[in-house]
Coordinates of C-alpha atoms and ligand atoms in Angstrom, one line a residue:
M1374 CA -46.3 27.7 144.0
P1375 CA -48.4 30.3 142.0
E1376 CA -49.0 33.5 144.0
T1377 CA -52.6 33.8 145.1
A1378 CA -54.7 36.4 143.4
E1379 CA -56.3 39.6 144.7
L1380 CA -60.0 39.1 145.1
P1381 CA -62.6 41.8 144.4
D1382 CA -64.5 42.9 147.5
G1383 CA -67.8 41.6 146.1
V1384 CA -66.4 38.2 145.7
V1385 CA -65.1 38.1 149.3
T1386 CA -68.5 39.3 150.6
A1387 CA -70.3 36.7 148.5
V1388 CA -68.1 33.8 149.6
R1389 CA -68.2 34.8 153.2
G1390 CA -71.9 35.1 153.2
A1391 CA -72.6 31.8 151.5
R1392 CA -73.9 28.6 153.2
R1393 CA -73.6 26.4 150.1
V1394 CA -71.1 26.6 147.3
L1395 CA -71.7 24.8 144.0
V1396 CA -68.5 24.5 142.0
L1397 CA -68.8 23.8 138.2
T1398 CA -65.4 23.0 136.8
G1399 CA -64.0 22.5 133.3
A1400 CA -60.7 21.6 131.7
G1401 CA -59.1 24.8 132.9
M1402 CA -59.3 23.4 136.5
S1403 CA -56.7 20.8 135.5
A1404 CA -54.5 23.0 133.3
E1405 CA -52.1 23.8 136.1
S1406 CA -51.7 20.0 136.7
G1407 CA -50.3 19.9 133.2
I1408 CA -53.4 18.5 131.5
A1409 CA -54.1 20.3 128.2
T1410 CA -57.5 22.0 128.1
F1411 CA -60.0 20.6 125.6
R1412 CA -59.7 23.5 123.2
D1413 CA -56.0 24.2 123.5
A1414 CA -54.2 22.9 120.5
Q1415 CA -53.7 19.2 120.9
T1416 CA -50.0 18.4 121.5
G1417 CA -47.8 15.8 119.9
L1418 CA -49.2 13.0 117.8
W1419 CA -52.7 14.3 117.9
E1420 CA -52.1 17.9 117.0
T1421 CA -53.5 17.2 113.6
F1422 CA -56.7 15.8 115.1
D1423 CA -59.6 17.9 116.3
P1424 CA -60.6 16.3 119.6
G1425 CA -64.2 16.6 118.4
Q1426 CA -63.3 14.2 115.6
L1427 CA -61.8 11.6 118.0
A1428 CA -64.3 11.9 120.9
T1429 CA -67.2 10.4 118.8
P1430 CA -68.9 7.0 118.4
E1431 CA -68.2 7.3 114.7
A1432 CA -64.5 7.7 115.2
W1433 CA -64.5 4.7 117.5
A1434 CA -66.5 2.6 115.1
A1435 CA -64.1 3.5 112.3
D1436 CA -60.8 3.0 114.1
P1437 CA -61.0 1.9 117.7
A1438 CA -57.2 1.5 117.9
L1439 CA -56.7 5.1 116.9
V1440 CA -59.2 6.4 119.4
W1441 CA -58.1 4.1 122.2
A1442 CA -54.4 5.2 121.6
W1443 CA -55.5 8.8 122.3
Y1444 CA -57.4 7.9 125.5
A1445 CA -54.7 5.5 126.7
W1446 CA -52.2 8.3 126.4
R1447 CA -54.5 10.7 128.2
I1448 CA -54.9 8.2 131.0
R1449 CA -51.1 7.9 131.2
L1450 CA -50.9 11.8 131.5
V1451 CA -53.6 11.9 134.1
R1452 CA -52.0 9.2 136.2
D1453 CA -48.6 11.0 136.0
A1454 CA -50.3 14.3 136.9
E1455 CA -50.9 15.7 140.4
P1456 CA -53.8 17.7 141.7
N1457 CA -52.9 21.4 141.7
P1458 CA -53.4 24.0 144.5
G1459 CA -56.8 24.8 143.0
H1460 CA -58.0 21.2 143.4
R1461 CA -56.6 21.1 147.0
A1462 CA -58.3 24.5 147.8
L1463 CA -61.7 23.1 146.8
A1464 CA -61.0 20.1 149.1
D1465 CA -60.2 22.5 151.9
L1466 CA -63.3 24.6 151.1
A1467 CA -65.5 21.7 152.2
A1468 CA -64.3 22.4 155.8
H1469 CA -65.8 25.8 155.6
R1470 CA -69.0 25.5 153.5
E1471 CA -71.3 22.8 152.1
V1472 CA -69.6 22.2 148.8
A1473 CA -70.9 20.3 145.7
I1474 CA -68.5 19.8 142.8
V1475 CA -69.9 19.2 139.3
T1476 CA -67.2 18.7 136.7
Q1477 CA -67.0 18.3 133.0
N1478 CA -63.6 16.8 133.4
I1479 CA -62.9 13.1 132.9
D1480 CA -59.8 13.1 135.1
D1481 CA -59.8 12.1 138.8
L1482 CA -57.8 15.0 140.2
H1483 CA -60.6 16.4 142.3
E1484 CA -60.9 13.0 144.0
R1485 CA -57.2 12.7 144.4
A1486 CA -57.1 16.1 146.1
G1487 CA -59.7 14.8 148.6
S1488 CA -62.9 16.2 147.2
Q1489 CA -66.2 14.4 146.8
V1490 CA -67.5 14.9 143.3
A1491 CA -71.3 15.1 142.9
A1492 CA -71.2 14.5 139.2
H1493 CA -68.8 13.8 136.3
L1494 CA -71.1 15.2 133.6
H1495 CA -68.9 13.8 130.8
G1496 CA -68.0 10.6 132.4
S1497 CA -64.6 9.4 133.5
L1498 CA -61.4 8.3 131.7
L1499 CA -60.9 5.5 134.3
D1500 CA -64.4 4.0 134.1
L1501 CA -63.6 1.6 131.3
R1502 CA -66.4 -0.6 129.9
C1503 CA -67.1 -3.0 127.0
A1504 CA -68.3 -1.1 123.9
Q1505 CA -70.4 -4.1 123.0
C1506 CA -72.0 -5.5 126.1
G1507 CA -71.4 -2.6 128.5
A1508 CA -69.7 -4.8 131.1
P1509 CA -67.3 -2.7 133.3
F1510 CA -63.6 -3.5 132.7
E1511 CA -61.9 -4.0 136.0
G1512 CA -58.5 -2.3 136.4
L1513 CA -56.5 -0.7 133.6
P1514 CA -55.1 -2.3 130.4
E1515 CA -51.4 -1.8 129.7
L1516 CA -50.8 1.9 128.8
P1517 CA -48.2 3.1 126.3
E1518 CA -45.0 4.6 127.7
E1519 CA -44.9 7.0 124.8
P1520 CA -47.7 8.4 122.5
V1521 CA -48.3 5.9 119.7
E1522 CA -50.8 6.3 116.9
R1523 CA -52.7 3.0 117.4
V1524 CA -53.1 0.8 120.4
T1525 CA -55.4 -2.2 120.2
P1526 CA -58.1 -1.9 122.8
A1527 CA -58.4 -4.5 125.5
S1528 CA -61.0 -7.2 125.0
C1529 CA -64.0 -7.8 127.3
A1530 CA -63.6 -11.0 129.3
G1531 CA -67.3 -11.7 128.8
C1532 CA -68.0 -11.1 125.1
G1533 CA -64.7 -10.3 123.6
G1534 CA -65.8 -6.8 122.6
D1535 CA -63.5 -3.8 122.5
V1536 CA -63.0 -2.0 125.8
R1537 CA -63.7 1.8 125.6
P1538 CA -63.3 4.7 128.0
G1539 CA -66.4 5.6 130.1
V1540 CA -66.5 9.1 128.7
V1541 CA -69.4 10.8 127.0
W1542 CA -68.7 11.3 123.3
F1543 CA -70.3 13.9 121.2
G1544 CA -73.8 12.8 120.3
E1545 CA -74.0 10.5 123.4
V1546 CA -76.3 11.2 126.3
L1547 CA -75.0 12.3 129.7
P1548 CA -75.1 9.8 132.5
E1549 CA -78.6 10.1 134.1
D1550 CA -77.2 10.0 137.6
A1551 CA -74.8 12.8 136.9
V1552 CA -77.6 15.0 135.5
R1553 CA -79.8 14.1 138.5
E1554 CA -77.1 14.9 141.0
T1555 CA -76.4 18.2 139.3
E1556 CA -80.0 19.3 139.2
A1557 CA -80.3 18.4 142.9
A1558 CA -77.2 20.4 143.8
I1559 CA -78.6 23.4 141.9
G1560 CA -82.0 23.0 143.4
A1561 CA -80.4 23.1 146.9
L1562 CA -79.0 26.6 146.2
G1563 CA -80.8 29.6 147.6
P1564 CA -80.3 33.4 147.9
G1565 CA -76.9 34.1 149.3
D1566 CA -75.3 30.9 148.2
V1567 CA -72.5 30.9 145.6
C1568 CA -71.9 29.1 142.3
L1569 CA -68.2 29.1 141.3
V1570 CA -67.6 28.5 137.6
V1571 CA -64.0 27.5 137.2
G1572 CA -62.1 26.9 133.9
T1573 CA -64.7 26.4 131.4
S1574 CA -65.3 28.1 128.0
G1575 CA -69.1 27.6 128.5
I1576 CA -69.5 26.3 125.0
V1577 CA -70.9 22.8 125.6
F1578 CA -74.5 22.2 126.9
P1579 CA -76.1 21.2 129.2
A1580 CA -73.1 22.1 131.4
A1581 CA -73.0 25.6 130.0
G1582 CA -76.6 26.1 131.1
Y1583 CA -76.0 25.3 134.7
P1584 CA -74.6 28.7 135.9
S1585 CA -77.8 30.5 134.8
A1586 CA -79.8 27.8 136.5
A1587 CA -77.8 28.5 139.7
A1588 CA -78.4 32.3 139.3
A1589 CA -82.2 31.6 138.9
Q1590 CA -82.0 30.0 142.4
G1591 CA -80.7 33.3 143.8
A1592 CA -77.1 32.2 143.9
T1593 CA -74.2 34.6 143.2
V1594 CA -72.3 33.3 140.2
I1595 CA -68.6 33.9 140.2
E1596 CA -66.3 33.0 137.2
V1597 CA -62.7 32.0 137.7
N1598 CA -61.0 32.1 134.3
P1599 CA -57.9 34.0 133.1
V1600 CA -59.8 35.0 130.0
E1601 CA -63.4 35.8 129.0
S1602 CA -65.7 32.9 128.3
E1603 CA -69.2 32.4 126.9
L1604 CA -70.5 32.6 130.5
S1605 CA -68.7 35.8 131.6
D1606 CA -71.6 38.1 130.9
L1607 CA -74.1 36.2 133.0
C1608 CA -71.8 36.0 136.0
H1609 CA -72.2 38.4 138.9
H1610 CA -68.5 38.6 139.4
V1611 CA -65.5 37.5 137.3
V1612 CA -62.0 36.9 138.7
R1613 CA -59.5 37.0 135.9
G1614 CA -57.0 34.5 137.3
T1615 CA -56.2 30.8 137.3
A1616 CA -57.7 28.1 139.4
A1617 CA -54.4 27.5 141.3
Q1618 CA -54.1 31.2 142.1
V1619 CA -57.7 32.2 142.8
L1620 CA -59.2 29.2 144.7
P1621 CA -56.5 29.1 147.4
A1622 CA -57.1 32.9 147.9
L1623 CA -60.8 32.2 148.4
V1624 CA -60.1 29.6 151.1
T1625 CA -57.6 32.0 152.8
V1626 CA -60.4 34.6 153.0
L1627 CA -62.6 32.0 154.8
D1628 CA -59.7 30.9 157.0
E1629 CA -59.3 34.5 158.1
G1630 CA -63.0 34.4 159.2
Ligands
LIG693 N1 -57.5 28.2 135.4 C1 -58.8 28.5 135.1 N2 -59.2 28.5 133.8 C2 -58.4 28.2 132.8 C3 -57.0 27.9 133.1 C4 -56.6 27.9 134.4 N3 -55.3 27.7 134.7 N4 -56.4 27.6 131.9 C5 -57.3 27.7 130.9 N5 -58.5 28.1 131.5 C6 -59.8 28.2 130.9 C7 -59.8 28.7 129.4 O1 -59.7 30.1 129.3 C8 -61.1 28.1 128.9 O2 -62.1 29.1 129.1 O3 -60.4 27.0 130.8 C9 -61.4 26.9 129.7 C10 -61.2 25.6 129.0 O4 -62.2 25.6 128.0 P1 -62.3 24.2 127.2 O5 -61.0 23.8 126.7 O6 -63.4 24.5 126.2 O7 -62.8 23.1 128.2 P2 -64.3 22.9 128.8 O8 -65.0 24.2 128.9 O9 -64.1 22.1 130.0 O10 -64.9 22.0 127.6 C11 -66.2 21.5 127.9 O11 -66.2 20.3 125.9 O12 -65.5 19.1 124.2 C12 -66.2 19.0 125.4 O13 -66.2 17.1 126.7 C13 -65.4 18.2 126.4 O14 -65.7 18.5 128.8 C14 -65.3 19.1 127.6 C15 -66.3 20.2 127.3

């Protein structure tokens, strides 16, 4: 159990005074569940691939079995992973404040920790659909026990097309409902509210633009990240720690009243 972090006074005051908390999470949120962040070196079979090369419609069109093998393995890893204390702290936070979670992550660890997720901006690994007709694929295809280079995608029962992961690939548009829910959550923020930015490098838009939109609403923006990110300079406070260390400490502060 990682020790909880020391919190700067300004952070404690901000969280204590908030009515609403918008939490924007990225891959670092799931790092302590053993899920590699997006820009950490890929491990194993895919270490020679740049994720940006695999997470594209062009890669899928060129070699669906290669792309599906990568996602099937990531589904296996997510299913074998557990929410970490950071995920659980955010679920506990909802007992203290009005919490909205907007995530760039395609895993279901927030949900498995008990949180409601307002938006999965980049889709979800587990929402499989036919790449041809768009029909949802119910359940999960057989997943590899070990990483393998190619796995033939499942076929759509309706049209026989290849079944793809319901994630947003580079060059694809974000789900309309996710953007709408995110904009509504930001619009609901007012002075004295808080926006927690947890575990994101702040490189990919529009997600990277949401913290400044929250600040424009008068919210206090607090970054939780062990290292500096593209967003650090626009945050009112930064807590240099990990999600599993800092978020439980935040909830403890609220528990203490
Ligand atoms: N706790 C908090 N933050 C962490 C932790 C941790 N335990 N470990 C790493 N981080 C931070 C890193 O310092 C980094 O700033 O998490 C961030 C992860 O950054 P990325 O790997 O770039 O992930 P993310 O910001 O979510 O990427 C955004 O890019 O390629 C797209 O769709 C992909 O959703 C992804 C998006």
